[in-house]
Amino acid sequence: MRNENTQIQEQLQQQKLGQTFSQQQLLQSSLIELPVAQLVDRINTEMNDNPALESESPYDDNDAAEEVDYNNDDADVQDDFEAATEREERQSALDEALSGLGRDDEELPVYQSGSSYSEDREEMVYGETESFYDQLKTQVGEMDLTPKQRDIMEYLIGSLDDDGLLRKDLSIVSDELAIYHNIDATDKEIEHVLLMLQAFDPAGIGARSLQECLLLQIERRDPSKLRDLMERVVNNYFEAFTRKHWDKIQADLGLNDTQAEALFHELRKLNPRPGASLGETVGRSMQQITPDFIVDTQDDGTITFTLNNGEVPELKVSQSFVDSMKEYQQNKDHLSRQTKEALLYIKKKVDAAQGFIEAVKVRRHTLSITMRAIIQLQRQFFLDGDEASLRPMILKDVAEKAGIDISTVSRVSNSKYAQTRWGTFPLRHFFSDGYVTESGEELSTRQIKAALRDLVDAEDKRKPLSDDQLKDQLAEKGFPIARRTVAKYREQLGIPIARLRK
């Protein structure tokens, strides 16, 4: 009987340990995904919820933490008045909690300093601090989506180009979701979510072509004869519209000069680049992005980087809780029931604080090894800043280089930025698909597109190059791709066909 009880206890302990480990992993994953600005909010929330977690001293803005330096060298820093006041408040909260442990759970005090966190959130102003992607994700939060739909939606938003359009086929999105995120989604499921994305502001976001982008904007207008005419033009006369053949459109629609002018005036108001317009509406916000990494390229070719900790504080376990634990443990043979409950409460809070501190350390380490791998794989770009130097690189490449899971690389790369000598870039900027030539050579699609744009920029506008001529000149530059691939990349770059470039 005793052996059976022992086995049962061991099984329960193992299950508990496994559950705790999973919860810790979940916490680490959630922190890894946060950019530095949101991490500060998350830490403040955790300190409000857990009186055993304290901040020791904020990092100096000009003294970012080293890649793997988790030690605090300022342990003896002198406490100012605010720090002392905070300790007194936490000690008071601890005393109140211990004295109230005999009451029901719903009567236990809530630990927050000042107004509640929810009130703080409602008072926050996001207008000048949100990026293009942040504003779209804010709209995602207002929708009733299943977890799977939310994952698909966030991936679609991350796949939009700078114009706010989706240039990928849905079948490609389906493959990427399966490979990189272990999400099995059909083209139909993805299209259903895409249609919801296309209802976001500004109108035209998420369109798969310029024509669809314009139609989405027209559909937002109130029903009228003018709206019907605009739809007819974009649906039935799109080529003539892009070539500005106004006379032909006017004649085919049977409009007089006044009607035609009113129609063309409204058509000119349509925005072919809704993503760019959203970037303009956030004003200075795009320049106020807080980079998570600061990459420094020296003239001698040395590349170093640091993590930007911003206002992230150094965390520690409250000494009041540590002392209380020691006191109770020294007298554990003579504890009353209420005192034992108090000890369990203190231990729970201390364990949670230690777990959170460890998760922050894991975040720093994971971000460091991921950025180190990106720099190693894209070293030439960090040296010269030339987009053509970006080699083909996918999540799997970074994961193998850093020795971590693909899903972890995806979390690190989401919504984070790197400040470099050549500008500040989202991490996803450094990822590029590859193109394999007939000889087996792998080229970066970004390299090819950069070379294609250079050729078009340098061409004689009186005699613009055809796709066949572009194909031949790209081959001479070391990019042997097919004519249909040239046409595909040209369209993705928003470059019109040769006769329209005169």
Short mmCIF file of C-alpha atoms in Angstrom, two decimals:
data_model
loop_
_atom_site.label_atom_id
_atom_site.label_comp_id
_atom_site.label_asym_id
_atom_site.label_seq_id
_atom_site.Cartn_x
_atom_site.Cartn_y
_atom_site.Cartn_z
CA MET A 1 0.00 0.00 0.00
CA ARG A 2 2.82 2.34 0.93
CA ASN A 3 4.59 1.57 -2.38
CA GLU A 4 1.43 2.40 -4.34
CA ASN A 5 1.04 5.71 -2.52
CA THR A 6 4.68 6.52 -3.18
CA GLN A 7 4.29 5.77 -6.89
CA ILE A 8 1.17 7.92 -7.11
CA GLN A 9 2.94 10.81 -5.39
CA GLU A 10 5.91 10.53 -7.75
CA GLN A 11 3.61 10.51 -10.78
CA LEU A 12 1.79 13.59 -9.52
CA GLN A 13 5.08 15.35 -8.90
CA GLN A 14 6.31 14.51 -12.40
CA GLN A 15 3.04 15.76 -13.91
CA LYS A 16 3.31 18.96 -11.92
CA LEU A 17 6.92 19.49 -13.01
CA GLY A 18 5.95 18.89 -16.64
CA GLN A 19 3.09 21.35 -16.38
CA THR A 20 5.31 23.98 -14.76
CA PHE A 21 7.92 23.54 -17.47
CA SER A 22 5.32 24.00 -20.17
CA GLN A 23 4.03 27.17 -18.53
CA GLN A 24 7.57 28.51 -18.32
CA GLN A 25 8.14 27.71 -21.99
CA LEU A 26 4.93 29.53 -22.87
CA LEU A 27 6.07 32.59 -20.92
CA GLN A 28 9.47 32.55 -22.62
CA SER A 29 7.85 32.29 -26.06
CA SER A 30 5.52 35.21 -25.37
CA LEU A 31 8.38 37.46 -24.20
CA ILE A 32 10.58 36.51 -27.17
CA GLU A 33 7.89 37.72 -29.53
CA LEU A 34 7.61 41.18 -27.93
CA PRO A 35 9.60 44.15 -29.27
CA VAL A 36 11.42 46.18 -26.65
CA ALA A 37 8.71 48.84 -26.24
CA GLN A 38 6.02 46.24 -25.55
CA LEU A 39 8.36 44.31 -23.26
CA VAL A 40 8.53 47.34 -20.95
CA ASP A 41 4.72 47.35 -20.71
CA ARG A 42 4.69 43.61 -20.05
CA ILE A 43 7.25 43.93 -17.25
CA ASN A 44 5.33 46.78 -15.62
CA THR A 45 2.18 44.67 -15.72
CA GLU A 46 3.96 41.73 -14.14
CA MET A 47 5.37 43.91 -11.34
CA ASN A 48 1.89 45.29 -10.69
CA ASP A 49 0.48 41.76 -10.47
CA ASN A 50 3.31 40.21 -8.44
CA PRO A 51 4.61 42.15 -5.39
CA ALA A 52 7.56 39.75 -5.17
CA LEU A 53 8.98 41.14 -8.44
CA GLU A 54 10.88 44.41 -8.25
CA SER A 55 12.97 46.60 -10.52
CA GLU A 56 16.45 47.34 -9.28
CA SER A 57 17.62 50.04 -11.66
CA PRO A 58 16.77 50.89 -15.27
CA TYR A 59 19.45 50.44 -17.87
CA ASP A 60 21.10 53.63 -19.00
CA ASP A 61 19.86 54.53 -22.49
CA ASN A 62 23.44 54.82 -23.73
CA ASP A 63 24.58 51.59 -22.14
CA ALA A 64 22.76 48.76 -23.88
CA ALA A 65 23.21 45.29 -22.44
CA GLU A 66 25.77 43.04 -24.02
CA GLU A 67 24.61 40.02 -25.97
CA VAL A 68 25.00 37.47 -23.19
CA ASP A 69 25.60 39.69 -20.16
CA TYR A 70 22.88 38.98 -17.63
CA ASN A 71 24.80 40.09 -14.55
CA ASN A 72 23.87 43.19 -12.63
CA ASP A 73 26.95 45.24 -11.74
CA ASP A 74 24.95 47.92 -9.95
CA ALA A 75 23.76 45.89 -6.97
CA ASP A 76 25.04 48.49 -4.53
CA VAL A 77 23.42 51.47 -6.27
CA GLN A 78 22.02 53.94 -3.77
CA ASP A 79 18.22 53.88 -3.47
CA ASP A 80 16.50 57.16 -4.15
CA PHE A 81 13.29 58.33 -2.52
CA GLU A 82 11.00 56.70 -5.12
CA ALA A 83 12.72 53.31 -4.78
CA ALA A 84 12.41 53.47 -1.02
CA THR A 85 8.75 54.42 -1.29
CA GLU A 86 8.15 51.51 -3.65
CA ARG A 87 9.73 49.07 -1.20
CA GLU A 88 7.52 50.37 1.58
CA GLU A 89 4.44 49.95 -0.59
CA ARG A 90 5.40 46.38 -1.48
CA GLN A 91 6.14 45.56 2.15
CA SER A 92 2.72 46.94 3.06
CA ALA A 93 1.15 44.85 0.31
CA LEU A 94 2.95 41.78 1.60
CA ASP A 95 1.78 42.39 5.16
CA GLU A 96 -1.78 42.91 4.00
CA ALA A 97 -1.68 39.73 1.92
CA LEU A 98 -0.35 37.63 4.77
CA SER A 99 -2.90 38.99 7.20
CA GLY A 100 -5.73 38.27 4.81
CA LEU A 101 -4.87 34.73 3.80
CA GLY A 102 -7.58 33.31 6.03
CA ARG A 103 -10.28 35.04 3.95
CA ASP A 104 -11.85 33.81 0.73
CA ASP A 105 -9.87 34.19 -2.48
CA GLU A 106 -12.21 36.79 -3.90
CA GLU A 107 -11.50 39.04 -0.92
CA LEU A 108 -7.72 38.96 -1.40
CA PRO A 109 -6.21 42.38 -2.18
CA VAL A 110 -5.23 43.35 -5.72
CA TYR A 111 -1.68 44.66 -6.01
CA GLN A 112 -1.41 47.67 -8.27
CA SER A 113 0.32 50.98 -7.86
CA GLY A 114 -1.83 53.96 -8.72
CA SER A 115 -4.66 53.43 -11.20
CA SER A 116 -5.46 49.96 -12.53
CA TYR A 117 -3.61 48.60 -15.53
CA SER A 118 -6.79 48.48 -17.58
CA GLU A 119 -7.35 52.17 -16.89
CA ASP A 120 -3.78 52.93 -17.91
CA ARG A 121 -4.29 51.03 -21.13
CA GLU A 122 -7.41 53.00 -21.96
CA GLU A 123 -5.58 56.28 -21.41
CA MET A 124 -2.62 55.36 -23.62
CA VAL A 125 -2.38 57.23 -26.92
CA TYR A 126 -1.18 55.15 -29.84
CA GLY A 127 -1.51 57.67 -32.67
CA GLU A 128 2.16 58.60 -32.94
CA THR A 129 3.72 55.35 -31.84
CA GLU A 130 2.08 52.74 -34.11
CA SER A 131 3.66 51.49 -37.30
CA PHE A 132 1.86 50.37 -40.45
CA TYR A 133 1.68 46.80 -39.16
CA ASP A 134 0.70 47.88 -35.65
CA GLN A 135 -2.35 49.70 -36.97
CA LEU A 136 -3.48 46.68 -38.92
CA LYS A 137 -2.96 44.41 -35.91
CA THR A 138 -5.01 46.82 -33.81
CA GLN A 139 -7.88 46.23 -36.22
CA VAL A 140 -7.31 42.48 -35.92
CA GLY A 141 -7.93 42.77 -32.19
CA GLU A 142 -11.38 44.20 -32.90
CA MET A 143 -12.47 41.12 -34.83
CA ASP A 144 -13.98 37.88 -33.61
CA LEU A 145 -11.52 35.34 -35.03
CA THR A 146 -10.69 31.77 -34.18
CA PRO A 147 -7.08 31.15 -33.09
CA LYS A 148 -6.32 29.63 -36.50
CA GLN A 149 -7.86 32.57 -38.36
CA ARG A 150 -5.88 34.98 -36.18
CA ASP A 151 -2.62 33.19 -37.03
CA ILE A 152 -3.46 33.29 -40.74
CA MET A 153 -4.43 36.97 -40.51
CA GLU A 154 -1.17 37.93 -38.81
CA TYR A 155 0.83 36.01 -41.41
CA LEU A 156 -1.04 37.72 -44.26
CA ILE A 157 -0.35 41.13 -42.71
CA GLY A 158 3.33 40.22 -42.44
CA SER A 159 3.31 39.22 -46.11
CA LEU A 160 2.03 42.56 -47.43
CA ASP A 161 4.49 44.63 -49.44
CA ASP A 162 5.22 48.31 -48.82
CA ASP A 163 2.21 49.26 -50.96
CA GLY A 164 -0.09 47.21 -48.73
CA LEU A 165 -0.74 44.59 -51.43
CA LEU A 166 -0.42 40.81 -51.24
CA ARG A 167 1.85 39.76 -54.08
CA LYS A 168 1.96 36.08 -53.13
CA ASP A 169 -0.33 33.39 -54.50
CA LEU A 170 -2.57 31.86 -51.85
CA SER A 171 -1.05 28.46 -52.57
CA ILE A 172 2.38 29.85 -51.65
CA VAL A 173 0.97 31.33 -48.44
CA SER A 174 -0.55 27.92 -47.66
CA ASP A 175 2.82 26.22 -48.14
CA GLU A 176 4.65 28.77 -45.98
CA LEU A 177 2.12 28.46 -43.18
CA ALA A 178 2.57 24.68 -43.20
CA ILE A 179 6.38 24.76 -43.38
CA TYR A 180 7.19 27.64 -41.03
CA HIS A 181 4.25 27.68 -38.62
CA ASN A 182 2.86 24.14 -38.74
CA ILE A 183 -0.56 25.53 -39.77
CA ASP A 184 -2.58 23.43 -42.20
CA ALA A 185 -4.75 25.91 -44.10
CA THR A 186 -6.39 25.49 -47.50
CA ASP A 187 -6.44 28.20 -50.14
CA LYS A 188 -10.15 28.67 -49.43
CA GLU A 189 -9.55 29.20 -45.70
CA ILE A 190 -6.80 31.71 -46.43
CA GLU A 191 -8.98 33.57 -48.95
CA HIS A 192 -11.77 33.80 -46.37
CA VAL A 193 -9.39 35.50 -43.94
CA LEU A 194 -7.96 37.67 -46.72
CA LEU A 195 -11.45 39.01 -47.50
CA MET A 196 -11.73 40.06 -43.86
CA LEU A 197 -8.35 41.79 -44.11
CA GLN A 198 -9.54 43.64 -47.21
CA ALA A 199 -12.29 45.19 -45.07
CA PHE A 200 -9.63 46.96 -42.95
CA ASP A 201 -8.66 50.60 -43.28
CA PRO A 202 -7.36 52.10 -45.43
CA ALA A 203 -9.45 50.79 -48.32
CA GLY A 204 -7.47 48.66 -50.75
CA ILE A 205 -5.30 46.93 -48.14
CA GLY A 206 -4.71 43.25 -48.87
CA ALA A 207 -5.56 43.45 -52.57
CA ARG A 208 -3.82 40.96 -54.84
CA SER A 209 -3.47 43.33 -57.79
CA LEU A 210 -3.75 47.00 -58.61
CA GLN A 211 -7.12 46.39 -60.25
CA GLU A 212 -8.52 44.66 -57.15
CA CYS A 213 -7.04 47.43 -54.97
CA LEU A 214 -8.94 50.12 -56.88
CA LEU A 215 -12.17 48.12 -56.90
CA LEU A 216 -11.99 47.65 -53.13
CA GLN A 217 -11.79 51.42 -52.74
CA ILE A 218 -14.70 52.01 -55.09
CA GLU A 219 -16.85 49.48 -53.22
CA ARG A 220 -16.51 51.58 -50.04
CA ARG A 221 -18.33 54.49 -51.70
CA ASP A 222 -22.04 55.12 -51.28
CA PRO A 223 -24.19 53.68 -54.10
CA SER A 224 -24.52 56.15 -56.97
CA LYS A 225 -24.37 56.36 -60.72
CA LEU A 226 -20.85 57.73 -60.45
CA ARG A 227 -19.74 54.72 -58.43
CA ASP A 228 -21.24 52.38 -61.04
CA LEU A 229 -19.32 54.18 -63.78
CA MET A 230 -16.08 53.92 -61.81
CA GLU A 231 -16.57 50.17 -61.39
CA ARG A 232 -17.27 49.78 -65.12
CA VAL A 233 -14.08 51.62 -66.00
CA VAL A 234 -11.85 49.57 -63.67
CA ASN A 235 -13.58 46.28 -64.54
CA ASN A 236 -14.00 46.65 -68.30
CA TYR A 237 -11.53 49.33 -69.39
CA PHE A 238 -8.63 48.75 -67.01
CA GLU A 239 -5.94 48.66 -69.70
CA ALA A 240 -7.27 51.85 -71.29
CA PHE A 241 -7.48 53.40 -67.82
CA THR A 242 -3.83 52.57 -67.00
CA ARG A 243 -2.79 54.05 -70.35
CA LYS A 244 -4.90 57.16 -69.73
CA HIS A 245 -6.92 56.68 -72.91
CA TRP A 246 -9.67 58.94 -71.60
CA ASP A 247 -11.18 59.66 -75.01
CA LYS A 248 -11.82 56.00 -75.71
CA ILE A 249 -13.42 55.45 -72.29
CA GLN A 250 -15.60 58.55 -72.70
CA ALA A 251 -16.75 57.47 -76.17
CA ASP A 252 -17.52 53.89 -75.14
CA LEU A 253 -19.51 55.01 -72.10
CA GLY A 254 -21.34 57.73 -74.07
CA LEU A 255 -20.47 60.54 -71.65
CA ASN A 256 -20.44 64.26 -72.34
CA ASP A 257 -17.40 66.33 -71.39
CA THR A 258 -18.79 67.37 -68.00
CA GLN A 259 -19.69 63.82 -67.02
CA ALA A 260 -16.34 62.49 -68.21
CA GLU A 261 -14.39 65.12 -66.31
CA ALA A 262 -16.29 64.33 -63.09
CA LEU A 263 -15.65 60.61 -63.58
CA PHE A 264 -11.95 60.98 -64.31
CA HIS A 265 -11.55 63.39 -61.41
CA GLU A 266 -12.89 60.76 -58.98
CA LEU A 267 -10.84 57.98 -60.57
CA ARG A 268 -7.68 60.01 -60.00
CA LYS A 269 -8.48 60.12 -56.28
CA LEU A 270 -8.04 56.35 -55.98
CA ASN A 271 -4.86 55.33 -54.19
CA PRO A 272 -2.75 52.64 -55.87
CA ARG A 273 -0.55 52.37 -52.75
CA PRO A 274 -2.76 52.19 -49.64
CA GLY A 275 0.11 50.87 -47.54
CA ALA A 276 2.22 53.91 -48.34
CA SER A 277 -0.66 56.24 -47.48
CA LEU A 278 -1.07 54.53 -44.13
CA GLY A 279 2.61 55.07 -43.53
CA GLU A 280 2.03 58.78 -44.15
CA THR A 281 -0.91 58.99 -41.77
CA VAL A 282 1.18 57.81 -38.85
CA GLY A 283 3.42 60.82 -39.43
CA ARG A 284 6.67 60.65 -37.55
CA SER A 285 5.92 57.24 -36.11
CA MET A 286 7.87 55.38 -38.79
CA GLN A 287 10.94 57.40 -37.78
CA GLN A 288 10.27 56.83 -34.10
CA ILE A 289 10.44 53.04 -34.24
CA THR A 290 12.50 51.73 -31.35
CA PRO A 291 15.08 49.29 -32.75
CA ASP A 292 15.61 46.07 -30.80
CA PHE A 293 19.13 45.65 -32.16
CA ILE A 294 21.88 48.18 -32.80
CA VAL A 295 24.35 46.89 -35.39
CA ASP A 296 27.66 48.72 -35.71
CA THR A 297 29.79 48.24 -38.83
CA GLN A 298 33.35 49.57 -38.52
CA ASP A 299 35.40 50.80 -41.46
CA ASP A 300 37.76 47.84 -41.04
CA GLY A 301 34.89 45.40 -41.63
CA THR A 302 34.27 44.52 -37.99
CA ILE A 303 30.57 44.04 -37.24
CA THR A 304 29.26 44.13 -33.69
CA PHE A 305 25.80 44.47 -32.22
CA THR A 306 24.07 45.09 -28.92
CA LEU A 307 20.53 44.65 -27.70
CA ASN A 308 18.67 47.88 -27.16
CA ASN A 309 17.12 47.51 -23.71
CA GLY A 310 15.57 50.97 -23.76
CA GLU A 311 13.72 51.43 -20.48
CA VAL A 312 13.72 47.73 -19.57
CA PRO A 313 14.58 47.60 -15.84
CA GLU A 314 16.88 45.14 -14.12
CA LEU A 315 14.61 42.77 -12.22
CA LYS A 316 15.08 41.08 -8.87
CA VAL A 317 13.02 39.21 -6.28
CA SER A 318 11.78 41.44 -3.46
CA GLN A 319 14.03 41.13 -0.42
CA SER A 320 10.96 41.32 1.83
CA PHE A 321 9.61 38.13 0.30
CA VAL A 322 13.02 36.41 0.46
CA ASP A 323 13.44 37.31 4.14
CA SER A 324 9.91 36.15 4.94
CA MET A 325 10.54 32.81 3.27
CA LYS A 326 13.73 32.28 5.25
CA GLU A 327 11.96 33.17 8.47
CA TYR A 328 9.10 30.76 7.89
CA GLN A 329 11.41 27.96 6.72
CA GLN A 330 13.56 28.27 9.87
CA ASN A 331 10.49 27.68 11.99
CA LYS A 332 8.71 25.22 9.70
CA ASP A 333 8.32 22.63 12.47
CA HIS A 334 6.16 24.99 14.51
CA LEU A 335 3.91 26.53 11.88
CA SER A 336 0.21 27.04 12.28
CA ARG A 337 -2.17 26.33 9.44
CA GLN A 338 -2.48 30.01 8.55
CA THR A 339 1.29 30.44 8.63
CA LYS A 340 1.70 27.47 6.27
CA GLU A 341 -0.77 29.13 3.90
CA ALA A 342 1.28 32.29 4.13
CA LEU A 343 4.45 30.37 3.29
CA LEU A 344 2.79 28.77 0.27
CA TYR A 345 1.60 32.19 -0.91
CA ILE A 346 5.08 33.67 -0.57
CA LYS A 347 6.69 30.71 -2.34
CA LYS A 348 4.22 30.95 -5.21
CA LYS A 349 4.98 34.64 -5.72
CA VAL A 350 8.75 34.14 -5.42
CA ASP A 351 8.70 31.23 -7.87
CA ALA A 352 6.68 33.32 -10.33
CA ALA A 353 9.11 36.22 -9.98
CA GLN A 354 12.13 33.98 -10.51
CA GLY A 355 10.46 32.35 -13.51
CA PHE A 356 9.74 35.73 -15.08
CA ILE A 357 13.31 36.95 -14.49
CA GLU A 358 14.62 33.77 -16.11
CA ALA A 359 12.27 34.24 -19.08
CA VAL A 360 13.64 37.76 -19.63
CA LYS A 361 17.18 36.34 -19.61
CA VAL A 362 16.19 33.65 -22.11
CA ARG A 363 14.69 36.35 -24.32
CA ARG A 364 17.96 38.30 -24.33
CA HIS A 365 19.98 35.21 -25.15
CA THR A 366 17.60 34.05 -27.89
CA LEU A 367 17.50 37.47 -29.55
CA SER A 368 21.28 37.65 -29.41
CA ILE A 369 21.98 34.30 -31.06
CA THR A 370 19.32 34.96 -33.70
CA MET A 371 20.76 38.35 -34.63
CA ARG A 372 24.26 36.92 -34.64
CA ALA A 373 23.13 34.26 -37.13
CA ILE A 374 21.43 36.87 -39.36
CA ILE A 375 24.59 38.99 -39.43
CA GLN A 376 26.73 35.96 -40.27
CA LEU A 377 24.42 34.96 -43.12
CA GLN A 378 23.95 38.50 -44.47
CA ARG A 379 27.42 39.84 -43.63
CA GLN A 380 27.97 41.48 -47.01
CA PHE A 381 24.82 43.59 -46.70
CA PHE A 382 25.88 44.90 -43.30
CA LEU A 383 29.23 45.81 -44.85
CA ASP A 384 28.00 47.70 -47.92
CA GLY A 385 24.26 48.31 -47.37
CA ASP A 386 23.50 47.20 -50.92
CA GLU A 387 20.21 45.29 -51.16
CA ALA A 388 21.69 43.30 -54.00
CA SER A 389 24.10 41.84 -51.42
CA LEU A 390 21.25 40.13 -49.54
CA ARG A 391 21.62 36.42 -50.17
CA PRO A 392 18.71 33.96 -50.17
CA MET A 393 17.79 33.34 -46.54
CA ILE A 394 14.73 31.76 -44.96
CA LEU A 395 13.73 31.04 -41.38
CA LYS A 396 15.21 27.55 -41.57
CA ASP A 397 18.67 28.92 -42.45
CA VAL A 398 18.74 31.15 -39.37
CA ALA A 399 17.33 28.40 -37.16
CA GLU A 400 20.08 25.98 -38.20
CA LYS A 401 22.78 28.62 -37.78
CA ALA A 402 21.54 29.66 -34.33
CA GLY A 403 20.69 26.13 -33.19
CA ILE A 404 17.06 26.94 -32.32
CA ASP A 405 13.61 26.07 -33.65
CA ILE A 406 12.16 27.69 -36.76
CA SER A 407 9.15 28.83 -34.71
CA THR A 408 11.51 30.67 -32.34
CA VAL A 409 13.20 32.48 -35.23
CA SER A 410 9.76 33.45 -36.50
CA ARG A 411 8.85 34.94 -33.12
CA VAL A 412 12.11 36.88 -32.92
CA SER A 413 11.68 38.22 -36.46
CA ASN A 414 8.13 39.37 -35.87
CA SER A 415 7.72 43.14 -35.28
CA LYS A 416 11.39 43.77 -34.46
CA TYR A 417 13.80 46.21 -36.04
CA ALA A 418 17.57 46.52 -36.41
CA GLN A 419 19.36 49.86 -36.56
CA THR A 420 22.30 49.62 -38.94
CA ARG A 421 24.80 51.97 -40.53
CA TRP A 422 22.56 51.99 -43.60
CA GLY A 423 19.24 52.65 -41.87
CA THR A 424 16.71 50.95 -39.62
CA PHE A 425 15.10 47.81 -41.06
CA PRO A 426 12.50 45.28 -39.88
CA LEU A 427 14.18 41.90 -39.40
CA ARG A 428 11.99 40.42 -42.12
CA HIS A 429 13.85 42.72 -44.55
CA PHE A 430 16.86 40.42 -44.30
CA PHE A 431 14.89 37.36 -45.40
CA SER A 432 14.64 36.64 -49.10
CA ASP A 433 13.44 33.73 -51.22
CA GLY A 434 15.85 32.02 -53.55
CA TYR A 435 15.79 31.38 -57.29
CA VAL A 436 17.58 28.29 -58.54
CA THR A 437 19.00 28.45 -62.07
CA GLU A 438 19.20 25.50 -64.45
CA SER A 439 22.83 25.04 -63.43
CA GLY A 440 21.77 24.68 -59.79
CA GLU A 441 23.03 28.09 -58.68
CA GLU A 442 20.87 29.75 -56.02
CA LEU A 443 20.24 33.47 -56.42
CA SER A 444 18.36 35.91 -54.22
CA THR A 445 15.14 37.24 -55.71
CA ARG A 446 15.99 40.55 -54.05
CA GLN A 447 19.31 40.64 -55.94
CA ILE A 448 17.56 39.97 -59.23
CA LYS A 449 14.91 42.63 -58.59
CA ALA A 450 17.55 45.18 -57.67
CA ALA A 451 19.44 44.46 -60.90
CA LEU A 452 16.19 44.64 -62.87
CA ARG A 453 15.31 48.04 -61.42
CA ASP A 454 18.82 49.34 -62.17
CA LEU A 455 18.44 48.30 -65.82
CA VAL A 456 15.08 50.02 -66.14
CA ASP A 457 16.34 53.18 -64.45
CA ALA A 458 19.30 53.35 -66.83
CA GLU A 459 17.43 52.56 -70.06
CA ASP A 460 16.81 55.06 -72.83
CA LYS A 461 13.22 56.15 -72.18
CA ARG A 462 12.77 56.81 -75.89
CA LYS A 463 13.52 53.12 -76.50
CA PRO A 464 12.64 51.23 -73.30
CA LEU A 465 13.80 47.65 -72.98
CA SER A 466 11.38 44.81 -73.65
CA ASP A 467 11.16 41.85 -71.28
CA ASP A 468 13.26 39.79 -73.71
CA GLN A 469 15.95 42.49 -73.76
CA LEU A 470 15.84 42.73 -69.97
CA LYS A 471 16.23 38.95 -69.78
CA ASP A 472 19.34 39.08 -71.98
CA GLN A 473 20.94 41.93 -70.02
CA LEU A 474 20.18 40.25 -66.69
CA ALA A 475 21.87 37.09 -68.00
CA GLU A 476 24.96 39.16 -68.83
CA LYS A 477 24.98 40.38 -65.21
CA GLY A 478 24.90 36.80 -63.92
CA PHE A 479 21.14 36.39 -63.49
CA PRO A 480 20.05 33.79 -66.08
CA ILE A 481 16.27 33.81 -65.57
CA ALA A 482 13.38 33.18 -67.96
CA ARG A 483 11.44 35.98 -69.68
CA ARG A 484 8.27 35.07 -67.77
CA THR A 485 10.23 35.46 -64.52
CA VAL A 486 11.40 38.90 -65.67
CA ALA A 487 7.77 39.85 -66.31
CA LYS A 488 6.73 38.54 -62.91
CA TYR A 489 9.42 40.49 -61.03
CA ARG A 490 8.76 43.60 -63.11
CA GLU A 491 5.08 43.51 -62.14
CA GLN A 492 5.97 42.96 -58.48
CA LEU A 493 8.19 46.05 -58.62
CA GLY A 494 5.33 48.06 -60.12
CA ILE A 495 7.24 48.66 -63.37
CA PRO A 496 4.92 48.94 -66.41
CA ILE A 497 5.57 47.22 -69.72
CA ALA A 498 8.02 48.79 -72.19
CA ARG A 499 5.54 50.76 -74.33
CA LEU A 500 4.12 52.43 -71.21
CA ARG A 501 7.57 53.54 -70.02
CA LYS A 502 8.15 55.88 -72.96
#
